[in-house]
GROMACS .gro file of C-alpha atoms in nm:
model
  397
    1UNK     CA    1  10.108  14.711   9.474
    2UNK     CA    2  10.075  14.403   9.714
    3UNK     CA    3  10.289  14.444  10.047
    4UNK     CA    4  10.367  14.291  10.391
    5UNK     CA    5  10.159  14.502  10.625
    6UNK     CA    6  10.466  14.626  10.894
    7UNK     CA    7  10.204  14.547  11.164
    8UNK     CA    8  10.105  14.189  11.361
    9UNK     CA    9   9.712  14.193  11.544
   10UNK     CA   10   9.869  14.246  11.891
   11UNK     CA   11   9.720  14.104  12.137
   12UNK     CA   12   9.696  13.857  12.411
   13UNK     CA   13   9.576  13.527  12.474
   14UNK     CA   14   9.219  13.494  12.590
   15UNK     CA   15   9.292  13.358  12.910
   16UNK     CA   16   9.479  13.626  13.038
   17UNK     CA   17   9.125  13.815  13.025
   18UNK     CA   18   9.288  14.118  12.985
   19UNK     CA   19   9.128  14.414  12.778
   20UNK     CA   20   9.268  14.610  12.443
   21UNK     CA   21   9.447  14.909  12.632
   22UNK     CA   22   9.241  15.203  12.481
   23UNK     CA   23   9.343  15.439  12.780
   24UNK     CA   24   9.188  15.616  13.096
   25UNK     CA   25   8.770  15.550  13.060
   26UNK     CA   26   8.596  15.873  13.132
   27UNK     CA   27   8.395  15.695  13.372
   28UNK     CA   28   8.632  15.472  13.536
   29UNK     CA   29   8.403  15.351  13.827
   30UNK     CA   30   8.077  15.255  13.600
   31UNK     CA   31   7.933  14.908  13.653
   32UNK     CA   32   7.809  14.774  13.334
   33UNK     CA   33   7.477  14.614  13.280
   34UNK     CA   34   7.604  14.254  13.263
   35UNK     CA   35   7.969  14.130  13.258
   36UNK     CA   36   8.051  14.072  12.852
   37UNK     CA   37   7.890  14.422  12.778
   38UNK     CA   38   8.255  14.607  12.806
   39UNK     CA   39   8.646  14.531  12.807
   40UNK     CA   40   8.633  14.208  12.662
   41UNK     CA   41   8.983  14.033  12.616
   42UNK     CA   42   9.195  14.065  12.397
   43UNK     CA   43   9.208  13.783  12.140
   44UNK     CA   44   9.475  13.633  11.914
   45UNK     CA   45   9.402  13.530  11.592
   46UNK     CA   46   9.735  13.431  11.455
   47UNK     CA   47   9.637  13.636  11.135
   48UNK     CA   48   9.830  13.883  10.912
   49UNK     CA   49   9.802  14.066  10.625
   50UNK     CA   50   9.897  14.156  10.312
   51UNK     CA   51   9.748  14.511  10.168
   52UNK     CA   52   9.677  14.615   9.843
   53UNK     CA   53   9.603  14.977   9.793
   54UNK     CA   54   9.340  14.952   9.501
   55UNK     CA   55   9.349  15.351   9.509
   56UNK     CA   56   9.534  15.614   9.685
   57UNK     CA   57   9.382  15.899   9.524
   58UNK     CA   58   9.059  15.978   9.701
   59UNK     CA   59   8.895  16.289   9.849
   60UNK     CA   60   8.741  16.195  10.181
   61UNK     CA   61   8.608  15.885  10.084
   62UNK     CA   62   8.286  15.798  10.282
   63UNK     CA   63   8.164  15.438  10.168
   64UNK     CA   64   8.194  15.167   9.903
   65UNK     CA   65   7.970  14.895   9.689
   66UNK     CA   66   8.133  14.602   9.559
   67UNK     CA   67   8.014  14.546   9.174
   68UNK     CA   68   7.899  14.201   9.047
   69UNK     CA   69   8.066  14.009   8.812
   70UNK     CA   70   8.441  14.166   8.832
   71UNK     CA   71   8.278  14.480   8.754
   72UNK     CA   72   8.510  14.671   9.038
   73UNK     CA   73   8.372  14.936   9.316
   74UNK     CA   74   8.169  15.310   9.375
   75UNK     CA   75   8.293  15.494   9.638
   76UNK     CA   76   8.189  15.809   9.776
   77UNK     CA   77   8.351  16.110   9.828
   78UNK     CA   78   8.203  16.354  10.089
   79UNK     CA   79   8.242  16.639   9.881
   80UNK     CA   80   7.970  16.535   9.649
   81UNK     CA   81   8.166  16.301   9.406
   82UNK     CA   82   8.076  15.926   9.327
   83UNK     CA   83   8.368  15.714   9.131
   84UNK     CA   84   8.395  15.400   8.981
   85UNK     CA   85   8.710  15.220   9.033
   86UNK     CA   86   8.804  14.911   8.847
   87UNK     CA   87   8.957  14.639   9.022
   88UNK     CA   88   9.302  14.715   8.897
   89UNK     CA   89   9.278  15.058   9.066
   90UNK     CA   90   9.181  15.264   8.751
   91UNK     CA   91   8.957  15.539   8.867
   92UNK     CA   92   8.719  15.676   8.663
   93UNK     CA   93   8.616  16.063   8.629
   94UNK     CA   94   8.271  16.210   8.825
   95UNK     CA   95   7.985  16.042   8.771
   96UNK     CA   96   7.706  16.247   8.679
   97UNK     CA   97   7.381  16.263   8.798
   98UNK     CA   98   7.481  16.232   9.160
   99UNK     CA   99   7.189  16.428   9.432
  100UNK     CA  100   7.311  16.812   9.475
  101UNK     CA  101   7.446  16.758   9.887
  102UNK     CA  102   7.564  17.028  10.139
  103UNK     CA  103   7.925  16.927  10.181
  104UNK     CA  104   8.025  17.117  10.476
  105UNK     CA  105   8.223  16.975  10.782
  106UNK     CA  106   8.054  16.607  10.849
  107UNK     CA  107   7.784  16.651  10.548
  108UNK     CA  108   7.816  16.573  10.187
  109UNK     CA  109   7.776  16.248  10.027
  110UNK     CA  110   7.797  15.968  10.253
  111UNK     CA  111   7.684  15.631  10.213
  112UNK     CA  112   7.594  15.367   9.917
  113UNK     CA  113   7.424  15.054   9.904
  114UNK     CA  114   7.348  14.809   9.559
  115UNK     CA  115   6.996  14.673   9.538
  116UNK     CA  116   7.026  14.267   9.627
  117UNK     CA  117   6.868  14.212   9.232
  118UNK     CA  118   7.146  14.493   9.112
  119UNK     CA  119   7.287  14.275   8.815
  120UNK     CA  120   6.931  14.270   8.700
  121UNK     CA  121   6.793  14.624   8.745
  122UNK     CA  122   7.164  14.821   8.810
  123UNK     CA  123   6.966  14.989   9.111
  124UNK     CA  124   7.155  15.146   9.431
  125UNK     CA  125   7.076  15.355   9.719
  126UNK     CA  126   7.230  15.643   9.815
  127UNK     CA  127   7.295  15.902  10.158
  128UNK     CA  128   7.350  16.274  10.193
  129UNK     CA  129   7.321  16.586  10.355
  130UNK     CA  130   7.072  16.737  10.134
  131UNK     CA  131   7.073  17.111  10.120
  132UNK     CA  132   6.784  17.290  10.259
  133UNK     CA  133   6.755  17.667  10.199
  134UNK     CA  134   7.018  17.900  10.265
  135UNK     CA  135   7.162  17.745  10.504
  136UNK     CA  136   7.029  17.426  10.664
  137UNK     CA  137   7.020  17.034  10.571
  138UNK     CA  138   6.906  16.715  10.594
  139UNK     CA  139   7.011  16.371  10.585
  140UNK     CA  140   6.800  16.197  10.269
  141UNK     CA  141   6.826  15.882  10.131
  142UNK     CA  142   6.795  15.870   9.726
  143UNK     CA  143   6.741  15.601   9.453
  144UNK     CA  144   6.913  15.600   9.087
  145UNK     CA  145   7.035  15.374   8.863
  146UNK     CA  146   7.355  15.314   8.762
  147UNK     CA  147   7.425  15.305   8.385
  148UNK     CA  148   7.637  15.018   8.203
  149UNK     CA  149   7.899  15.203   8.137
  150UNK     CA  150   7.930  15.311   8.474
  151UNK     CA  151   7.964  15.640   8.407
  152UNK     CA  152   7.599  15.809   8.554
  153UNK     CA  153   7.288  15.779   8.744
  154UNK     CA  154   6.975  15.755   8.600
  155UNK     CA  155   6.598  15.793   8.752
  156UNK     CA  156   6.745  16.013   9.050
  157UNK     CA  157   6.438  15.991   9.339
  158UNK     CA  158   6.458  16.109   9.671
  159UNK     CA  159   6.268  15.878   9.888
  160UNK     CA  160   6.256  16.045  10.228
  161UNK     CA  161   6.435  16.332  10.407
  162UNK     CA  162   6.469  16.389  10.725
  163UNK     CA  163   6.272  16.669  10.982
  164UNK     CA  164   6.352  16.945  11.054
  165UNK     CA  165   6.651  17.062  10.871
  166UNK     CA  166   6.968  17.205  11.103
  167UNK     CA  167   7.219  17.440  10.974
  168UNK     CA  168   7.444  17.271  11.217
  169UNK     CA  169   7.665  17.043  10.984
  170UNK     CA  170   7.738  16.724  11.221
  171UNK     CA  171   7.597  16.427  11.349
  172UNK     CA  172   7.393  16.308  11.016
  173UNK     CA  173   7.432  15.909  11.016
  174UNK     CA  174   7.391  15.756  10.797
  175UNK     CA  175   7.388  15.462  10.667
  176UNK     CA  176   7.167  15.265  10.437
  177UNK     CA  177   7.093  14.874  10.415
  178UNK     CA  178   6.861  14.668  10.232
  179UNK     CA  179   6.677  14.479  10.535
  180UNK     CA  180   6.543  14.187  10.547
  181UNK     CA  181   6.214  14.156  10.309
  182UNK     CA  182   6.377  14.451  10.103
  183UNK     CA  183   6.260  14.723  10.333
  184UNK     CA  184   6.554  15.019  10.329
  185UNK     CA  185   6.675  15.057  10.709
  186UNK     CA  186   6.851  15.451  10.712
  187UNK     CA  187   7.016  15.593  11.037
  188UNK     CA  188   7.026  15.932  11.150
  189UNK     CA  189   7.237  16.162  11.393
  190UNK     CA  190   7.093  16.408  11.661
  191UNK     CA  191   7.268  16.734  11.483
  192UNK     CA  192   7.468  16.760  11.750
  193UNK     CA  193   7.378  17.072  11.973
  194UNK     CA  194   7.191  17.028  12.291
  195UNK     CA  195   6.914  17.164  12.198
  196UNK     CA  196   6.897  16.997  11.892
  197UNK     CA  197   6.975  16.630  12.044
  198UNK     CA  198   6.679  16.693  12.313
  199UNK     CA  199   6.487  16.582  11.981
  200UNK     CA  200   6.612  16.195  11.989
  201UNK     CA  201   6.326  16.193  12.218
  202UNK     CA  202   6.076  16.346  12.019
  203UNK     CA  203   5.992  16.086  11.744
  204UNK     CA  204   5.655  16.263  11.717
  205UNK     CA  205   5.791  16.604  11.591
  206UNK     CA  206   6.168  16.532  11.455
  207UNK     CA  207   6.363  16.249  11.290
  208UNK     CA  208   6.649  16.356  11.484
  209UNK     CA  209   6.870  16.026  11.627
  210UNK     CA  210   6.642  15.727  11.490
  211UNK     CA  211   6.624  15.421  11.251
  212UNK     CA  212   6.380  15.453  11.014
  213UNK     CA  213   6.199  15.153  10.747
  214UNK     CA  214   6.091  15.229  10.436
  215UNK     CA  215   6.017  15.060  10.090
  216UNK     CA  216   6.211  15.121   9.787
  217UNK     CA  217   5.945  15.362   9.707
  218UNK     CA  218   5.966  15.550   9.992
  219UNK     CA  219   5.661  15.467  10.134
  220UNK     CA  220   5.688  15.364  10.535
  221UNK     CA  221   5.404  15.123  10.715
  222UNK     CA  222   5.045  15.260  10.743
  223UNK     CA  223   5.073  15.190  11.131
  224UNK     CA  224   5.321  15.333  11.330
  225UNK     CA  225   5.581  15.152  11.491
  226UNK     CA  226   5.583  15.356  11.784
  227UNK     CA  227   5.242  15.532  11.889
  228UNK     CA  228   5.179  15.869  11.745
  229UNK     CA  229   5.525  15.900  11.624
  230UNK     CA  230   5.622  15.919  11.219
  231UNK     CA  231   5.535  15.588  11.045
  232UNK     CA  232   5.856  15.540  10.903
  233UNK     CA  233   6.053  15.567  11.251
  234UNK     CA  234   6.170  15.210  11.387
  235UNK     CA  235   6.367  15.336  11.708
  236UNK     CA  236   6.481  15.664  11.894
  237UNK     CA  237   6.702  15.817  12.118
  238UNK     CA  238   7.040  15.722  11.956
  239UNK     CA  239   7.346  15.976  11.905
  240UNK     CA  240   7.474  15.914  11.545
  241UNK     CA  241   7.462  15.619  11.423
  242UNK     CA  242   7.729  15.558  11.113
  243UNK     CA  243   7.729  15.152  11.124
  244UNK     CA  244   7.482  14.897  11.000
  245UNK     CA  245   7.444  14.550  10.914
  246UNK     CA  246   7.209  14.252  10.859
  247UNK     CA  247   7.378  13.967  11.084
  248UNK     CA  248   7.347  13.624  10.850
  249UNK     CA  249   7.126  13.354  10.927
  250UNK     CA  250   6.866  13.553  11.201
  251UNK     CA  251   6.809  13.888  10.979
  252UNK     CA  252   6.889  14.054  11.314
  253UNK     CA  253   6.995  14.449  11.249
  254UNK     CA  254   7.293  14.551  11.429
  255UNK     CA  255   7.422  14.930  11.448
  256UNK     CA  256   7.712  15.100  11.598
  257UNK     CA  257   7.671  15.430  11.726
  258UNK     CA  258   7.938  15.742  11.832
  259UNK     CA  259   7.886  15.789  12.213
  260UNK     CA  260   8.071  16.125  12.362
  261UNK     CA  261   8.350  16.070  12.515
  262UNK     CA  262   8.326  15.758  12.571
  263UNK     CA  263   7.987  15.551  12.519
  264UNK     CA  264   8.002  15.399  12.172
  265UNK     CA  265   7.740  15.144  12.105
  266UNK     CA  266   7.718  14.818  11.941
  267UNK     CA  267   7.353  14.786  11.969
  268UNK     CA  268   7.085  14.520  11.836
  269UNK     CA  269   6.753  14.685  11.674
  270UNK     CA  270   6.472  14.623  11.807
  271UNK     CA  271   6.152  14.781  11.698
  272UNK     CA  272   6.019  15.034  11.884
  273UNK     CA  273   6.271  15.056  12.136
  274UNK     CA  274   6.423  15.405  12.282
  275UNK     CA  275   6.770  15.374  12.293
  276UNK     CA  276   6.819  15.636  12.517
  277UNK     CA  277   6.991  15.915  12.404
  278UNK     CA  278   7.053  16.187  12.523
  279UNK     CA  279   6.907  16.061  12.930
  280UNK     CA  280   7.187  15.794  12.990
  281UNK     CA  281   7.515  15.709  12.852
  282UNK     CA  282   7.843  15.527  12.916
  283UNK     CA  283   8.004  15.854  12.823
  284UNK     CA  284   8.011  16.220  12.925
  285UNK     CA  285   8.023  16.525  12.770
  286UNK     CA  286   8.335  16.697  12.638
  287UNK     CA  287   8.373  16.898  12.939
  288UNK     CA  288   8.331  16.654  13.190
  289UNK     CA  289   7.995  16.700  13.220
  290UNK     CA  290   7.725  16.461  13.326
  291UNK     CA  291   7.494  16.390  13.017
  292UNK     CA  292   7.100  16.356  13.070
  293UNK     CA  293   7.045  16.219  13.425
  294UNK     CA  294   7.373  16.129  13.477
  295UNK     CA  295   7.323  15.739  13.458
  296UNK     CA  296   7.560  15.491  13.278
  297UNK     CA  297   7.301  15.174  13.276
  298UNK     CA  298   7.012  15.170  13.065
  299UNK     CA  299   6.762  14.961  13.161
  300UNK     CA  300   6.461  14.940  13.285
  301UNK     CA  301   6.392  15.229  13.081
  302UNK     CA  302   6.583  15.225  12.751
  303UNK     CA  303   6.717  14.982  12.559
  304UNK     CA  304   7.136  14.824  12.675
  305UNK     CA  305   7.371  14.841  12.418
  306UNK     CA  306   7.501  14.495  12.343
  307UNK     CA  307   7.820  14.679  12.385
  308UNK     CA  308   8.052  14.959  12.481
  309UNK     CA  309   8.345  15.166  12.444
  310UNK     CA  310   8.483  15.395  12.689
  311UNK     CA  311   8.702  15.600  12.577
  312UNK     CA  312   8.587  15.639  12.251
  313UNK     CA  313   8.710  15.475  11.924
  314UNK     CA  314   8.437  15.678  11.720
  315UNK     CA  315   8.323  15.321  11.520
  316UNK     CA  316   8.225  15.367  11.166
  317UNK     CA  317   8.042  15.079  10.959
  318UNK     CA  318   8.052  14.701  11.045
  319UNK     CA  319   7.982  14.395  10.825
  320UNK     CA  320   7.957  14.019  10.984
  321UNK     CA  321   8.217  13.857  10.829
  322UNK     CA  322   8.142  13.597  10.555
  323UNK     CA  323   8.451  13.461  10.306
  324UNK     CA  324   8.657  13.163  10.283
  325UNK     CA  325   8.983  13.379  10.361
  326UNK     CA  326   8.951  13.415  10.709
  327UNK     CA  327   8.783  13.097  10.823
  328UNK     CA  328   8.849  13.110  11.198
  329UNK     CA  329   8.653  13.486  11.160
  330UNK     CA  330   8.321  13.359  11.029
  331UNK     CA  331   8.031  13.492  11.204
  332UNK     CA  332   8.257  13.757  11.360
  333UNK     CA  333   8.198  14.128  11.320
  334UNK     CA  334   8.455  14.362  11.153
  335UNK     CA  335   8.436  14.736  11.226
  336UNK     CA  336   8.600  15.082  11.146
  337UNK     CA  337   8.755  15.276  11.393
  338UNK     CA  338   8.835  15.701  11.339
  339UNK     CA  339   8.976  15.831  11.626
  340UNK     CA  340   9.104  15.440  11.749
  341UNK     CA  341   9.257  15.418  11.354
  342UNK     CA  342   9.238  15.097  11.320
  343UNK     CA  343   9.039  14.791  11.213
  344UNK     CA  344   8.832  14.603  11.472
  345UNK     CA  345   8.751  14.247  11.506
  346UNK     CA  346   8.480  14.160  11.832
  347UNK     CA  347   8.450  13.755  11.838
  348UNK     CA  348   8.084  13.641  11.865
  349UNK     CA  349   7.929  13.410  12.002
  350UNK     CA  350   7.572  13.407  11.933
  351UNK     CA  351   7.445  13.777  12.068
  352UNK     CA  352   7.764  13.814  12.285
  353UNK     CA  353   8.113  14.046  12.226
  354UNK     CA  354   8.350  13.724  12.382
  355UNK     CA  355   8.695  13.876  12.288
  356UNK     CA  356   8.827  14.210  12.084
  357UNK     CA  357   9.119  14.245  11.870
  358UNK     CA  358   9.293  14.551  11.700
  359UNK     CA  359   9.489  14.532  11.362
  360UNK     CA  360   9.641  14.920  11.403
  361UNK     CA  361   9.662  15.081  11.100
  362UNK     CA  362   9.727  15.430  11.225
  363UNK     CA  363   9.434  15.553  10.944
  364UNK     CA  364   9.115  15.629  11.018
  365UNK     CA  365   8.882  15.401  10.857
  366UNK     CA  366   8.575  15.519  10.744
  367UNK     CA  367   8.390  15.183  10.586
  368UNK     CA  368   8.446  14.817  10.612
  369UNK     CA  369   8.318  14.562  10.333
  370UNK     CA  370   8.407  14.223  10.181
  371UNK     CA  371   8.521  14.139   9.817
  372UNK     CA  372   8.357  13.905   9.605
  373UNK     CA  373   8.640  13.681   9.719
  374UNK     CA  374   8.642  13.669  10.081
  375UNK     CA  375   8.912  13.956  10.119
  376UNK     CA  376   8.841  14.279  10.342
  377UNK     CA  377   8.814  14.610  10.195
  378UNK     CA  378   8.914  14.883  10.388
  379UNK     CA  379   8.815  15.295  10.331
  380UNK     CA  380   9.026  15.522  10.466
  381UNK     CA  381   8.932  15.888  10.548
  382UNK     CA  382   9.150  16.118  10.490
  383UNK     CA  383   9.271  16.338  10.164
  384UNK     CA  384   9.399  16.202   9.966
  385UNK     CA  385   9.183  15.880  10.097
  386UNK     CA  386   9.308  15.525  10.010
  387UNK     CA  387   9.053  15.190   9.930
  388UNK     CA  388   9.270  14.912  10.056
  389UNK     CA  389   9.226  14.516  10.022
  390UNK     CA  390   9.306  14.286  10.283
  391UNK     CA  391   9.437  13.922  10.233
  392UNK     CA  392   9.569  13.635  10.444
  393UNK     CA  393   9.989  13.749  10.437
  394UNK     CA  394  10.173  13.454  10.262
  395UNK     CA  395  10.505  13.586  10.424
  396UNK     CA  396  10.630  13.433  10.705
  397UNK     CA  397  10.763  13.754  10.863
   0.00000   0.00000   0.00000
């Protein structure tokens, strides 16, 4: 069914320099780093759109894969279920094969990825909360093939699990890209306790709130990024990290990250680096609280976010945007948003958030991709879940 959406990207014009009204920060009197790092105008794009609801049928959808060739979408469903869906919206029963996961609360299965060479060797990558004993588990990345008939995986291998395991069931990531040179890039969550998120700083002994780089083997690089820490670990001290994306043209890795209140992250990747978590942060705790030392600003000592929310919109997964639909949006990142429910666009200019615009949806959407044709797909979290496609509205009003 293709529809009018009954809402307009409201906003204002740039040179009004007025923010997206989000509501009271948490930390109202903060100073940030350098003046395009937060509350960047609000932008008007002109742009509206007409939505397509693929599938409306979903379980707490976590992620989808665009198929080659016409061949439709995956998606994952936290529970534990993958699904094919054909791009007129038929949805196809369980596929098999799929790693045994822990779906409680924010684990199950979460993200997918397709190999770049996928229409040659029908090879994808997968996250979940792995189970691990009675009780605990892990986030783990997987590899399996996909069969022809797009019914099951094939060749199942884990390629790397995270340490230790929790039997708290939040804060796991995750999200899995193929980086540049074919390495796998995999984010991870702190667990979520204190205790547990005092390991963010511990690289050494946990693989609690980092990036890690491996091969599609599973093997990470003899030397260590960061000195004495786990070869496979890129960067530390992040929250939960549950965006990723190779921005075009530089291979740069960009992440978004859940802050507390307040304190989301857009950061850049940059090996090595501590990120901070949990010393500083533009947020507090739930109650108020200071977190770490009680500092908002980053540097000297950790790495600055590119950017930041306060309060919260809980950001999910990003892409840069690429597709002759939206011209006037290329280069430009387009992001989830839970607890802001809504789609978010942040207008770049090189390494710089320049303006922010909202398209509310009143959904909470989980994942963010583009269609072979330059339209946006949408995943929204909730059950029953929807996939929705985006276009350019051709109506008037």
């Amino acid at each position: 069914m293709l529809r009018a959406l009954p809402f307009l990207l409201l906003a204002t014009p740039l040179a009004a320099q007025t923010p997206v009204d989000d509501g009271t920060p948490n930390l109202p009197d903060t100073v940030p780093a350098f003046p395009e790092q937060t509350n960047a105008p609000e932008v008007l794009s002109g742009v509206t759109f007409a939505e397509e609801v693929i599938v409306g049928a979903l379980a707490r959808p976590w992620a989808v894969a665009v198929l080659p060739e016409g061949a439709g979408y995956i998606v994952t469903e936290r529970g534990g279920t993958l699904r094919h869906i054909s791009r007129d919206g038929t949805m196809g029963p369980e596929i098999s094969g799929v790693p045994s996961v822990r779906a409680m609360q924010q684990g199950g299965l979460l993200d997918v990825a397709l190999s770049p060479n996928f229409a040659e060797n029908r090879e994808l990558y997968l996250t979940y909360s792995a189970r691990d004993g009675l009780a605990g588990s892990a986030t783990a990345v997987a590899r399996a093939q996909f069969s022809e008939d797009h019914t099951e995986l094939e060749d199942v291998t884990e390629l790397w699990r995270q340490t230790p395991a929790s039997v708290v069931p939040a804060h796991f990531g995750s999200r899995v890209i193929v980086a540049p040179f074919g390495s796998l890039f995999v984010t991870t969550g702190d667990r979520f306790t204190p205790e547990n998120r005092q390991l963010a700083q511990d690289p050494v002994d946990a693989s609690y709130g980092v990036t890690i780089l491996i091969d599609t083997e599973g093997e990470s690089s003899p030397v260590p990024i960061i000195e004495g820490a786990r070869p496979e670990i890129l960067t530390y001290g992040h929250r939960n990290i549950q965006g990723a994306a190779v921005q075009p043209e530089t291979n740069i890795i960009w992440t978004l990250e859940h802050g507390p209140a307040g304190g989301d992250e857009l950061n850049i990747i940059r090996p090595g680096a501590n990120y901070g978590w949990p010393q500083v942060s533009y947020g507090v705790n739930y109650n108020g609280s200071d977190v770490g030392t009680g500092e908002q600003t980053h540097a000297p000592d950790y790495e600055e976010p590119r950017y930041y929310w306060d309060p919260s919109i809980a950001p999910s997964d990003l892409i840069f945007y690429e597709g002759e639909m939206f011209p006037d949006w290329q280069g430009d990142i387009l992001l989830g948003a839970l607890a802001g429910r809504a789609l978010v666009r942040l207008d770049m200019e090189g390494d710089t958030v320049i303006g922010e615009e909202r398209v509310w949806t009143g959904e909470r959407v989980r994942d963010v991709a583009i269609d072979a044709d330059g339209a946006i797909l949408i995943v929204i979290d909730d059950d029953p879940g929807s996939l929705i496609r985006l276009t350019p509205s051709q109506d008037p009003e």
